[in-house]
Amino acid sequence: MKIIKSLDYNPFPIKGGYSDQILRVDLDSYTVTPVSLPLHFKEKYIGGRGYTLKLIWDGTSEHTRYDSPENLLVMASGALGNEPRFPGSGKFIVGTISPLTDTFVDSNIGGHFGPLLKLCGFDALAVSGISNKSVVLIVDADRGVIEIAAAPSFNDIADQGALSYGEALLREFNDGELNENIAAVTTGIGASNARFGIINSLFYDKRRRRMRSKQAGRGGTGTVMSFKGLKAVIVRSSRTKVGSNNPVDDKGVKQAGANLKKVISLVDPQQFRLSDWGTPILVEYMDKFHILPVNNYQYGQHPDAKNIFADVFLDRYFTKKKPDGCYKGCNLACAKAVDNITLKYGPQAGKLVSVDGPEYETAGAVTCMGIFDPQFIVEYNWYCDEYGLDTISMGVTSSFLMECVQRGYLKKEDTGYELGWGSIESADRLLHETAHGKGFGKICGQGVHRVKAWVAEQYASKTGLPIDQILTELDKFAMETKGLEFSMYITKESLAQQGGYGFALKGPQHDEAWLIFIDQVHKELPTFEIKAKALKWFPLIRTWFNAVGLCKLPWIDVRHPEAANTDNPAQNQPTLAYYVQYFNATVGCNKTLHDILDDSERLHLLQKMINLRHGKGTRESDRIPLRAMAPVFMNEYEARSDYYDSWLKDQVGEEKLPDDPQAKHRLIIDLRKKAYEKLCDAVYEEKGYTQDAIPLPETLEKFDLMDEQARTLLVSYGLMERERLLSN
Ligand code: SF4
């Protein structure tokens, strides 16, 4: 590779989980600068998402968009990342200003990259600027050098049997050898043509003897990477992994990890069985409880769903290799994979490939288009990863377009071909066109929010109807909030998950509040007040996982046997005690769960302030489409009329139940809208916000976040004036 810039450095030692260094790279000037962090930085911003938020809060402005040179692409693990003795320690965060939401977005991602970046001596990498040629960043602790190199073309380096650009690049870099001391992040051609580009985290799986990948899927981080001209980042370190975090209390770390591993081994085989089945196990549950998205979330169940239950993937597709974790030491090991499958569809039909996944979300993205073919799901997964496209946003945008066709807003002359439910042919064609920015794919690649505006314009020009009137109708079933497409859970019957999506700061992604299962399936949030409290508590604990470099699944998907004896079994506090122990033992402090939640609240508020700065932080931005609350059209009501009639009877009493189905349908919509508004009121109060969802000055002051920028922002929303008046 032709080196453009090179800097010798001494990899910084890790102590108590931190190196206290970040690496800044500017692609306008091709400069690389290791920067020492002041001591208070980690105390206040913790790591991972916290570091990413603070760097973006300070380094960007309300004018920054995804393609602005000053936009930052930040990758950061956390103090608890890179500890094979504790399950789930391979996670890191990628954060940026999103091309979909125009505000902060981040996505957590597994693999070896985060731990290796830390072993290279950096708690975070922050990339600014835009290179006018494709480049590769290399952080090589073994040689003690950081380099920016001109990105070679695939044809220049593909002579060693590599299946993908990332693999070819790693072979080229590492003298043809793949091993666990190297990793890379890359994206693909789709990320340069669509707003929902992903970042792939490539790591070597020695059991399968091949490169595998995990994805930062949400919000278009890959689109930003591609726009910056950053083709890949390679990290290499041969430092030993176990114990290299240099925890303050090594014995405490060992004990916390052993405790958690024991619970996983004991409980997972009795509960979700993720280590056997992976996340596709959720398809069956979701179908059973009417939560699996079908035909753009119109229905939550389908007779053909059994074609894609986990046993089908297990028997026909997954190659069993246990443990199958995305980082060393995870005995929950849910990262299932398909080895050596011949593609049937698309431009690469006939090619032998290996696929990482599918996860539940990818299966749901395909059922959302009305397709229940396991082979297509596996291939859709492979193509999306290869192209660098988010399986969720791709599926939801395609589904929205299909519903626009169903309801007459689009015709064949608009799309160029039939775009209908259950058609593999059209879904496949749209995927490849989107990846290459061709034909109707150019529209699809904009994501639901922008596609909605385009459809409204087209329809207005044909019908003469006012655009606003058309948009009001489209808003009902356009499954996006804040510009991000919904992830794959139907929320019509779970008020808690409606809030989980609506209040999620990055947009409707379940990693902030996955409450659907405990609310709708386990019925563990029975009252309005409990739901409102859960909508504060769960996002905070989940924020903490994203700040410290850990996977949440060993906590949320494996219920400790002792949890049943606690006041709030859904919080799974006996397991959280191991996490608190692990944090204290690593960092050398004595925090309680309460302290940890306070730390998270600061980060959560900072993210809220970035949203406000970018015009995405008020109550208006928390609105969810009607489809997320209620059956929008009569066909949805009629598909479950017995259930809805019974629900209505409970709400209004038999004597007030209308006879007319249309009237019943209208009443459901009315009640659901009111319930969501009431939920907003309660949750905002719980969080210390105004009724317009703006943090009160005292809330920011409590967490020491009232800097000059925050003050100016609150003044612009009329809050400081309010405070002054109150104090008078
Ligand atoms: S539970 Fe699954 S996603 Fe989480 S660290 Fe383990 S293998 Fe990775």
XYZ file of C-alpha atoms and ligand atoms in Angstrom:
736
model
C 0.000 0.000 0.000
C 1.265 3.464 -0.854
C 1.784 5.353 2.408
C 0.585 8.968 2.454
C 1.295 9.722 6.099
C 3.164 7.862 8.801
C 3.663 8.499 12.491
C 5.790 6.409 14.848
C 4.331 5.994 18.321
C 4.653 3.941 21.474
C 1.394 2.101 22.218
C 0.085 3.490 25.463
C -0.361 1.097 28.362
C -3.858 0.263 29.611
C -4.460 0.766 33.310
C -7.748 0.088 35.023
C -9.427 -0.438 31.641
C -8.311 2.876 30.090
C -5.340 4.083 28.062
C -6.533 7.688 28.507
C -5.518 8.417 24.933
C -7.582 8.961 21.852
C -6.439 9.057 18.261
C -7.549 11.994 16.147
C -7.277 11.680 12.381
C -8.062 14.486 9.966
C -8.574 13.448 6.367
C -8.515 17.008 4.997
C -4.918 17.475 6.081
C -3.910 13.793 6.506
C -2.802 14.371 10.064
C -2.817 11.766 12.820
C -2.587 12.987 16.401
C -2.635 10.953 19.609
C -4.274 13.092 22.300
C -4.087 12.561 26.072
C -7.365 12.898 27.922
C -7.591 14.758 31.215
C -8.407 12.611 34.244
C -11.905 13.988 34.721
C -12.886 13.013 31.154
C -13.375 9.347 31.958
C -15.024 10.112 35.277
C -17.635 12.232 33.567
C -18.054 10.580 30.165
C -17.224 6.926 31.054
C -16.212 5.710 27.561
C -17.847 4.306 24.397
C -21.050 6.228 23.715
C -20.096 8.833 26.343
C -16.786 9.666 24.650
C -18.485 9.706 21.272
C -21.183 12.094 22.484
C -18.742 14.488 24.114
C -16.434 14.612 21.084
C -19.402 15.292 18.798
C -20.985 17.828 21.165
C -17.707 19.794 21.236
C -16.568 19.206 17.667
C -19.714 19.824 15.621
C -22.448 22.465 15.531
C -26.130 22.741 14.655
C -25.040 23.283 11.049
C -23.083 20.038 10.847
C -24.580 17.439 8.548
C -23.343 13.968 7.685
C -21.310 15.266 4.758
C -19.801 18.303 6.513
C -16.024 18.116 6.765
C -16.134 18.710 10.529
C -18.511 15.803 11.079
C -16.772 13.217 13.212
C -16.852 9.477 12.848
C -15.971 8.155 16.283
C -15.238 4.559 17.276
C -14.819 3.762 20.944
C -14.825 0.717 23.184
C -14.978 1.281 26.936
C -13.259 0.446 30.202
C -14.811 -3.023 30.324
C -14.134 -3.935 26.695
C -11.425 -6.504 25.979
C -11.731 -8.935 28.872
C -12.222 -12.536 27.720
C -12.863 -13.581 31.309
C -16.144 -11.626 31.240
C -18.819 -12.465 28.607
C -19.639 -9.929 25.915
C -16.608 -7.631 26.133
C -15.971 -7.177 22.396
C -18.459 -4.368 21.775
C -17.619 -0.887 20.596
C -19.607 2.125 19.479
C -19.583 3.952 16.170
C -21.130 7.414 16.407
C -21.593 10.339 14.033
C -24.095 12.869 12.686
C -26.454 10.693 10.695
C -27.435 11.056 7.026
C -30.890 9.741 7.965
C -31.712 11.700 11.120
C -29.402 14.745 10.767
C -28.518 14.379 14.439
C -26.359 12.105 16.581
C -26.630 8.435 15.907
C -24.595 5.526 17.152
C -24.598 1.837 16.654
C -22.943 -0.834 18.770
C -20.946 -3.517 17.051
C -19.071 -6.674 17.988
C -15.968 -8.415 16.721
C -12.339 -7.841 17.689
C -11.841 -4.283 16.410
C -12.812 -2.438 19.625
C -10.580 -4.540 21.891
C -7.674 -4.364 19.413
C -7.987 -0.574 19.082
C -7.651 -0.405 22.843
C -4.700 -2.791 22.778
C -3.170 -0.409 20.239
C -3.351 2.161 23.023
C -6.479 4.148 22.148
C -9.771 4.432 24.003
C -11.318 6.050 20.934
C -10.642 6.981 17.324
C -12.143 10.227 15.989
C -11.983 10.888 12.251
C -12.771 14.302 10.758
C -12.335 15.749 7.262
C -12.949 14.324 3.807
C -10.194 12.735 1.768
C -10.203 13.434 -1.954
C -9.037 9.868 -2.591
C -9.889 6.549 -0.985
C -7.627 5.822 1.957
C -6.978 3.160 4.557
C -6.017 4.014 8.128
C -3.628 1.587 9.813
C -3.024 1.519 13.554
C -0.278 -1.003 14.145
C 0.875 -1.487 17.718
C 3.258 -4.283 16.702
C 5.329 -1.979 14.511
C 4.515 1.123 16.594
C 3.209 3.048 13.627
C 0.042 4.832 12.517
C -0.355 5.243 8.763
C -2.708 6.664 6.197
C -2.333 4.732 2.951
C -3.910 5.059 -0.487
C -6.593 2.360 -0.669
C -5.609 -0.343 -3.149
C -8.238 -1.550 -5.597
C -9.781 -4.990 -5.061
C -8.187 -6.250 -8.276
C -4.750 -5.189 -7.040
C -4.984 -7.300 -3.894
C -7.490 -10.071 -4.622
C -4.980 -12.661 -5.780
C -4.930 -14.635 -2.518
C -8.386 -16.175 -2.749
C -10.001 -13.498 -0.591
C -13.795 -13.374 -0.709
C -14.201 -9.699 0.125
C -12.305 -6.428 -0.084
C -11.777 -6.345 3.692
C -10.351 -9.846 3.743
C -8.063 -9.101 0.793
C -6.872 -5.970 2.519
C -6.083 -7.785 5.753
C -4.168 -10.479 3.882
C -2.251 -7.838 1.979
C -1.427 -6.077 5.226
C -0.519 -9.162 7.243
C 1.683 -11.027 4.750
C -1.142 -13.248 3.581
C -1.970 -14.546 7.031
C -5.247 -14.107 8.880
C -5.243 -14.327 12.669
C -6.851 -12.932 15.807
C -4.321 -10.131 16.204
C -5.734 -8.173 13.285
C -9.157 -6.748 12.563
C -10.675 -4.101 10.342
C -13.739 -1.996 9.771
C -14.931 -1.497 6.214
C -18.047 -0.627 4.316
C -19.274 -1.351 0.783
C -20.553 0.149 -2.431
C -24.114 0.482 -1.115
C -22.922 2.867 1.587
C -21.857 5.347 -1.082
C -25.265 5.156 -2.775
C -27.715 4.954 0.126
C -28.177 6.880 3.358
C -28.352 3.705 5.442
C -24.825 2.433 4.881
C -23.335 0.199 7.564
C -19.867 -0.481 8.910
C -18.671 -4.077 8.942
C -16.368 -5.183 11.728
C -14.183 -7.967 10.319
C -12.577 -10.480 12.646
C -10.879 -13.823 12.287
C -12.799 -16.799 13.635
C -10.277 -19.531 14.261
C -12.901 -22.249 14.677
C -14.357 -21.535 11.275
C -10.950 -20.543 9.890
C -12.376 -17.578 8.067
C -13.039 -13.887 8.392
C -16.407 -13.095 9.864
C -18.200 -9.811 10.338
C -20.543 -8.004 12.690
C -22.322 -4.824 11.718
C -22.904 -1.298 13.020
C -26.225 -1.309 11.255
C -28.251 1.695 12.239
C -28.295 5.300 11.156
C -25.906 5.416 8.211
C -22.489 5.296 9.898
C -21.151 3.499 6.812
C -22.462 6.265 4.574
C -20.411 8.767 6.583
C -17.330 6.548 6.415
C -17.736 6.197 2.681
C -18.276 9.940 2.195
C -15.073 10.640 4.104
C -13.172 8.490 1.616
C -12.206 6.133 4.419
C -12.221 2.717 2.829
C -11.054 0.800 5.895
C -9.378 1.016 9.274
C -6.990 -1.797 10.159
C -5.788 -2.471 13.693
C -3.100 -4.908 14.796
C -1.773 -5.845 18.216
C -0.169 -9.041 19.444
C -0.448 -7.986 23.075
C -2.010 -10.712 25.125
C -5.747 -10.268 25.534
C -6.486 -11.840 28.932
C -5.668 -9.447 31.766
C -4.309 -6.726 29.483
C -6.945 -4.325 30.771
C -4.775 -4.262 33.921
C -7.714 -4.187 36.292
C -7.150 -2.753 39.722
C -8.596 -5.907 41.307
C -7.805 -8.877 39.087
C -9.441 -11.376 41.436
C -12.680 -9.364 41.465
C -12.780 -9.348 37.651
C -12.224 -13.101 37.532
C -14.926 -13.735 40.064
C -17.517 -11.454 38.411
C -16.853 -13.104 35.032
C -17.053 -16.626 36.473
C -20.362 -15.799 38.176
C -21.905 -14.494 34.971
C -20.628 -17.402 32.883
C -22.123 -19.828 35.393
C -25.564 -18.203 35.208
C -25.451 -18.242 31.404
C -24.496 -21.932 31.292
C -27.199 -22.817 33.766
C -30.057 -20.655 32.530
C -29.747 -20.106 28.770
C -30.508 -23.777 27.947
C -33.771 -23.395 29.946
C -34.787 -20.001 28.529
C -34.060 -18.558 25.070
C -31.346 -21.080 24.142
C -29.465 -18.359 22.292
C -26.262 -20.361 22.380
C -27.980 -23.097 20.364
C -30.324 -21.146 18.134
C -29.045 -17.583 17.947
C -31.501 -14.694 17.753
C -33.712 -16.333 15.038
C -35.362 -18.041 18.026
C -37.274 -14.768 18.392
C -39.186 -15.282 15.119
C -41.405 -17.933 16.692
C -42.082 -15.892 19.829
C -42.823 -12.744 17.880
C -45.146 -14.543 15.496
C -47.001 -16.178 18.391
C -47.622 -12.815 20.086
C -48.464 -10.817 16.917
C -45.227 -8.846 17.028
C -43.469 -10.059 13.846
C -43.724 -7.330 11.170
C -45.599 -8.520 8.106
C -46.439 -6.299 5.097
C -44.987 -3.112 6.570
C -46.163 -3.845 10.132
C -49.806 -4.261 9.083
C -49.960 -7.739 10.610
C -47.946 -9.402 13.353
C -48.481 -13.025 12.455
C -48.479 -15.173 9.324
C -49.167 -18.876 8.613
C -45.923 -19.103 6.610
C -43.800 -17.775 9.467
C -43.067 -21.385 10.461
C -40.932 -21.619 7.298
C -38.398 -19.370 8.979
C -38.478 -20.517 12.600
C -35.095 -21.089 14.209
C -35.171 -24.860 13.686
C -35.188 -24.300 9.909
C -32.018 -22.232 10.073
C -30.471 -24.636 12.533
C -31.219 -27.757 10.495
C -30.653 -26.434 6.997
C -28.296 -23.490 7.183
C -26.292 -22.892 10.353
C -23.012 -24.690 10.725
C -22.792 -25.669 14.362
C -19.571 -24.477 15.975
C -19.770 -23.922 19.676
C -19.036 -21.620 21.320
C -19.831 -19.181 18.517
C -19.213 -15.810 20.106
C -18.409 -12.526 18.409
C -15.552 -12.061 20.877
C -13.476 -14.332 23.036
C -15.016 -15.555 26.241
C -18.707 -15.106 25.461
C -20.431 -18.343 26.401
C -23.847 -17.008 25.364
C -22.352 -17.297 21.888
C -25.319 -16.227 19.797
C -23.325 -15.279 16.668
C -24.530 -18.025 14.333
C -23.285 -18.369 10.775
C -23.860 -20.199 7.523
C -20.729 -21.633 5.912
C -20.464 -22.332 2.207
C -23.824 -21.713 0.635
C -24.411 -21.221 -3.083
C -26.304 -18.053 -3.941
C -29.522 -18.560 -5.904
C -30.536 -14.946 -6.386
C -29.088 -11.664 -7.579
C -26.084 -10.726 -9.703
C -23.782 -13.180 -7.912
C -26.040 -16.224 -8.279
C -23.946 -19.387 -8.370
C -21.219 -18.016 -6.108
C -20.212 -19.966 -2.987
C -20.290 -17.684 0.062
C -20.392 -17.763 3.855
C -22.887 -15.663 5.760
C -22.743 -14.179 9.260
C -26.278 -14.418 10.533
C -29.104 -14.088 9.905
C -30.160 -12.373 13.112
C -33.828 -11.968 14.041
C -33.843 -8.378 12.779
C -32.824 -9.427 9.281
C -35.497 -12.116 9.184
C -38.033 -9.488 10.341
C -36.898 -7.053 7.637
C -37.736 -9.705 5.041
C -41.103 -10.740 6.535
C -41.906 -7.020 6.538
C -41.932 -7.389 2.740
C -44.238 -10.418 3.069
C -41.484 -12.935 2.221
C -41.013 -16.131 4.259
C -38.258 -17.891 2.348
C -35.230 -18.855 4.493
C -32.876 -19.036 1.501
C -33.791 -15.498 0.482
C -33.305 -14.282 4.066
C -29.808 -15.769 4.163
C -28.945 -14.241 0.785
C -30.503 -10.859 1.624
C -28.273 -10.900 4.722
C -25.152 -11.665 2.676
C -25.842 -9.067 -0.013
C -26.673 -6.332 2.504
C -23.433 -6.979 4.433
C -21.426 -7.129 1.246
C -22.967 -3.915 -0.087
C -22.715 -2.222 3.302
C -26.475 -1.691 3.718
C -28.571 -1.868 6.879
C -30.880 -4.878 6.562
C -33.504 -3.117 8.717
C -33.684 0.226 6.882
C -33.481 -1.545 3.527
C -36.405 -3.824 4.425
C -38.555 -1.108 5.984
C -38.042 1.331 3.107
C -38.860 -1.400 0.581
C -41.961 -2.325 2.593
C -43.131 1.271 2.728
C -42.802 1.501 -1.046
C -44.744 -1.749 -1.413
C -47.550 -0.360 0.725
C -47.547 2.844 -1.341
C -48.192 0.589 -4.338
C -50.877 -1.366 -2.442
C -52.721 1.848 -1.542
C -52.440 3.406 -4.983
C -49.891 6.143 -4.247
C -47.414 4.559 -6.654
C -47.956 2.791 -9.967
C -45.767 0.563 -12.091
C -44.862 3.596 -14.194
C -43.283 5.165 -11.065
C -41.319 2.139 -9.935
C -40.462 0.603 -13.295
C -41.682 -2.864 -12.281
C -44.265 -4.614 -10.115
C -43.444 -4.058 -6.479
C -45.665 -6.335 -4.455
C -45.870 -8.197 -1.159
C -44.129 -11.526 -1.092
C -42.314 -11.044 -4.375
C -38.701 -12.159 -4.022
C -38.046 -11.010 -7.552
C -38.982 -7.385 -6.896
C -37.442 -7.234 -3.391
C -34.203 -8.637 -4.800
C -34.170 -6.224 -7.721
C -34.813 -3.247 -5.459
C -31.969 -4.307 -3.160
C -29.390 -4.430 -5.955
C -30.623 -1.208 -7.535
C -30.391 0.521 -4.170
C -26.860 -0.709 -3.592
C -25.725 0.538 -6.978
C -27.760 3.759 -6.911
C -29.576 2.756 -10.081
C -33.199 2.968 -11.260
C -35.808 3.077 -8.534
C -33.102 2.118 -6.038
C -31.927 5.736 -6.108
C -35.209 6.682 -4.430
C -35.242 3.737 -2.024
C -31.716 4.526 -0.801
C -32.954 7.784 0.702
C -34.798 5.989 3.526
C -38.471 6.210 4.504
C -38.471 9.835 5.680
C -37.253 11.255 2.369
C -39.046 8.658 0.243
C -42.300 9.743 1.888
C -41.787 13.316 0.685
C -40.940 12.086 -2.807
C -44.069 9.898 -3.002
C -46.210 12.822 -1.812
C -44.794 15.057 -4.540
C -45.364 12.458 -7.246
C -48.907 11.814 -6.125
C -49.697 15.521 -5.787
C -48.498 16.179 -9.320
C -50.827 13.478 -10.636
C -53.896 14.189 -8.539
C -53.663 17.886 -7.750
C -54.195 17.122 -4.058
C -52.297 19.297 -1.573
C -48.960 17.769 -0.570
C -49.660 18.295 3.143
C -52.862 16.302 2.887
C -51.047 13.415 1.182
C -48.229 13.534 3.708
C -50.716 13.299 6.571
C -51.999 10.046 5.071
C -48.524 8.658 4.351
C -47.353 9.555 7.862
C -49.781 7.000 9.235
C -47.844 4.056 7.822
C -44.379 5.465 7.081
C -42.466 3.600 9.777
C -39.887 6.152 10.810
C -39.387 8.553 13.671
C -36.718 11.271 13.707
C -35.786 9.986 10.222
C -34.769 6.453 11.303
C -36.701 3.371 10.233
C -38.305 1.266 12.995
C -36.609 -1.934 14.016
C -38.536 -5.167 13.754
C -41.192 -5.202 16.476
C -44.878 -4.403 16.094
C -45.781 -2.065 18.916
C -49.510 -1.571 18.404
C -50.334 -3.588 21.515
C -47.462 -2.451 23.745
C -47.659 1.103 25.023
C -44.291 0.656 26.741
C -42.564 -0.239 23.470
C -44.308 2.645 21.701
C -42.499 4.867 24.182
C -39.369 2.735 23.832
C -39.285 3.660 20.157
C -40.731 7.184 20.340
C -38.410 8.467 23.069
C -35.305 6.653 21.770
C -32.898 9.500 21.148
C -31.403 8.107 17.964
C -34.782 7.075 16.562
C -36.819 3.874 16.851
C -34.131 1.301 17.539
C -34.729 -1.189 20.319
C -31.237 -1.017 21.792
C -32.357 1.949 23.914
C -35.498 0.321 25.325
C -36.438 -3.220 24.364
C -39.555 -3.443 26.479
C -41.812 -5.362 24.110
C -41.037 -8.720 25.636
C -41.416 -7.790 29.283
C -44.512 -5.692 28.520
C -46.474 -7.678 25.960
C -45.236 -11.219 26.491
C -44.293 -11.418 30.192
C -46.810 -8.724 31.308
C -44.257 -7.376 33.767
C -45.177 -3.710 33.256
C -48.864 -3.901 34.191
C -49.662 -0.280 35.072
C -49.217 3.039 33.353
C -46.925 4.279 36.153
C -44.687 1.205 35.947
C -44.390 1.638 32.175
C -43.439 5.300 32.600
C -40.756 4.446 35.172
C -39.409 1.657 32.960
C -39.037 4.183 30.153
C -36.575 6.079 32.268
C -34.768 3.167 33.928
C -34.133 0.850 30.970
C -32.658 3.452 28.595
C -30.265 4.490 31.359
C -28.934 1.030 32.118
C -28.694 0.310 28.405
C -26.755 3.539 27.891
C -24.259 2.293 30.458
C -23.633 -0.919 28.496
C -22.917 1.235 25.441
C -20.507 3.368 27.451
C -18.380 0.568 28.876
C -17.927 -1.703 25.826
C -20.229 -4.567 26.798
C -22.945 -6.629 25.145
C -26.363 -6.420 26.832
C -27.648 -9.861 25.877
C -26.094 -11.791 28.805
C -28.020 -9.407 31.093
C -31.347 -8.911 29.311
C -31.800 -12.302 27.644
C -30.677 -14.529 30.515
C -32.780 -14.041 33.631
C -30.892 -14.861 36.856
C -32.833 -17.437 38.954
C -32.724 -15.019 41.917
C -34.376 -12.219 39.918
C -37.791 -13.729 40.616
C -37.297 -12.926 44.311
C -36.656 -9.226 43.714
C -39.101 -6.317 43.505
C -38.565 -5.910 39.787
C -37.612 -9.211 38.109
C -37.433 -7.592 34.648
C -34.474 -5.482 35.747
C -32.529 -8.662 36.476
C -30.621 -6.979 39.267
C -28.816 -10.092 40.586
C -26.989 -10.253 37.240
C -26.412 -6.498 37.221
C -24.598 -6.960 40.532
C -21.903 -8.911 38.625
C -21.571 -6.031 36.174
C -21.186 -3.509 38.983
C -18.587 -5.764 40.586
C -16.750 -6.072 37.267
C -16.720 -2.293 36.752
C -15.484 -1.538 40.263
C -12.815 -4.239 40.095
C -11.526 -3.016 36.731
C -11.537 0.705 37.310
C -10.867 0.679 41.040
C -13.899 2.413 42.465
C -16.828 1.598 44.667
C -19.883 2.517 42.655
C -23.379 1.293 43.298
C -25.991 0.557 40.653
C -27.514 3.906 41.527
C -24.201 5.699 40.789
C -23.961 3.912 37.476
C -27.441 5.012 36.493
C -26.524 8.592 37.401
C -23.452 8.372 35.166
C -25.676 7.161 32.354
C -28.199 9.893 32.895
C -25.513 12.478 32.197
C -24.753 10.807 28.861
C -28.431 10.442 28.032
C -28.957 14.158 28.666
C -25.965 15.077 26.549
C -27.447 13.105 23.674
C -30.757 14.869 24.240
C -28.972 18.234 24.018
C -27.367 17.273 20.703
C -30.839 16.362 19.439
C -32.212 19.718 20.561
C -29.301 21.479 18.887
C -30.134 19.677 15.633
C -33.876 20.332 15.868
C -34.766 16.730 16.812
C -35.261 17.024 20.555
C -38.786 18.244 21.287
C -42.069 16.418 21.812
C -42.778 16.771 18.114
C -39.725 14.607 17.351
C -41.000 11.854 19.659
C -44.178 11.376 17.606
C -44.599 7.896 16.207
C -46.672 6.888 13.181
C -50.228 5.757 13.815
C -49.240 2.276 12.577
C -47.019 1.981 15.665
C -50.010 2.627 17.960
C -53.088 1.167 16.359
C -54.545 -0.604 13.325
C -54.456 2.179 10.708
C -56.800 0.635 8.138
C -59.842 -1.568 8.444
C -57.976 -4.610 7.110
C -55.694 -4.482 10.158
C -58.629 -4.132 12.556
C -60.563 -6.914 10.835
C -57.620 -9.309 10.993
C -57.933 -9.249 14.812
C -61.444 -7.929 15.379
C -62.196 -10.311 18.278
C -59.087 -9.203 20.078
C -59.758 -5.509 19.436
C -63.421 -5.746 20.443
C -62.462 -7.386 23.686
C -59.756 -4.749 24.285
C -62.293 -1.976 23.628
C -64.813 -3.561 25.992
C -62.186 -3.484 28.758
C -61.510 0.185 28.066
C -65.017 1.635 27.730
C -67.363 -1.024 29.089
C -69.816 -3.158 27.111
C -72.594 -0.567 27.216
C -70.449 2.047 25.444
C -69.108 -0.311 22.801
C -70.326 0.843 19.365
C -71.899 -1.730 17.023
C -70.432 -0.361 13.848
C -66.964 -1.801 13.086
C -65.875 1.527 11.559
C -66.862 3.324 14.762
C -65.000 0.744 16.849
C -61.928 1.227 14.699
C -62.096 5.019 15.112
C -62.496 4.638 18.867
C -59.420 2.409 19.134
C -57.370 4.996 17.260
C -58.645 7.776 19.476
C -57.884 5.905 22.714
C -54.435 4.833 21.553
C -53.457 8.377 20.560
C -54.577 9.713 23.922
C -52.666 6.999 25.798
C -49.451 7.879 23.962
C -49.824 11.581 24.739
C -50.438 10.747 28.393
C -47.333 8.571 28.354
C -45.279 11.471 26.964
C -46.453 13.690 29.841
C -45.545 11.107 32.468
C -42.159 10.126 31.032
C -41.036 13.712 30.483
C -41.855 14.490 34.091
C -40.011 11.371 35.238
C -36.937 12.489 33.283
C -36.928 16.093 34.497
C -38.066 17.591 31.178
C -40.681 20.178 30.308
C -43.855 18.958 28.658
C -42.175 19.808 25.372
C -39.453 17.266 26.196
C -36.733 19.819 26.936
C -34.509 19.147 29.968
C -35.121 21.648 32.748
C -32.100 23.792 33.677
C -31.935 22.121 37.096
C -31.784 18.701 35.426
C -28.724 19.747 33.417
C -27.134 21.414 36.429
C -27.564 18.282 38.526
C -25.349 16.443 36.037
C -22.878 19.280 35.538
C -23.830 19.740 31.892
C -24.665 23.433 31.882
C -21.841 24.671 29.674
C -22.056 27.745 27.478
C -23.491 25.793 24.570
C -26.188 24.213 26.720
C -27.117 27.571 28.224
C -27.454 29.159 24.780
C -29.559 26.252 23.628
C -31.918 26.446 26.582
C -32.269 30.184 26.075
C -33.231 29.528 22.466
C -35.996 27.223 23.748
C -37.089 29.854 26.291
C -36.005 27.809 29.320
C -33.442 30.079 30.975
C -35.881 32.954 30.780
C -38.408 30.767 32.551
C -35.859 29.988 35.268
C -35.059 33.684 35.744
C -38.718 34.515 36.068
C -39.231 31.750 38.591
C -36.294 32.900 40.715
C -37.720 36.414 40.803
S -24.178 -12.587 23.359
Fe -23.939 -12.719 21.136
S -23.715 -10.571 20.430
Fe -23.347 -10.618 22.664
S -21.123 -10.801 22.828
Fe -21.989 -12.866 22.943
S -21.898 -13.604 20.822
Fe -21.636 -11.386 20.738
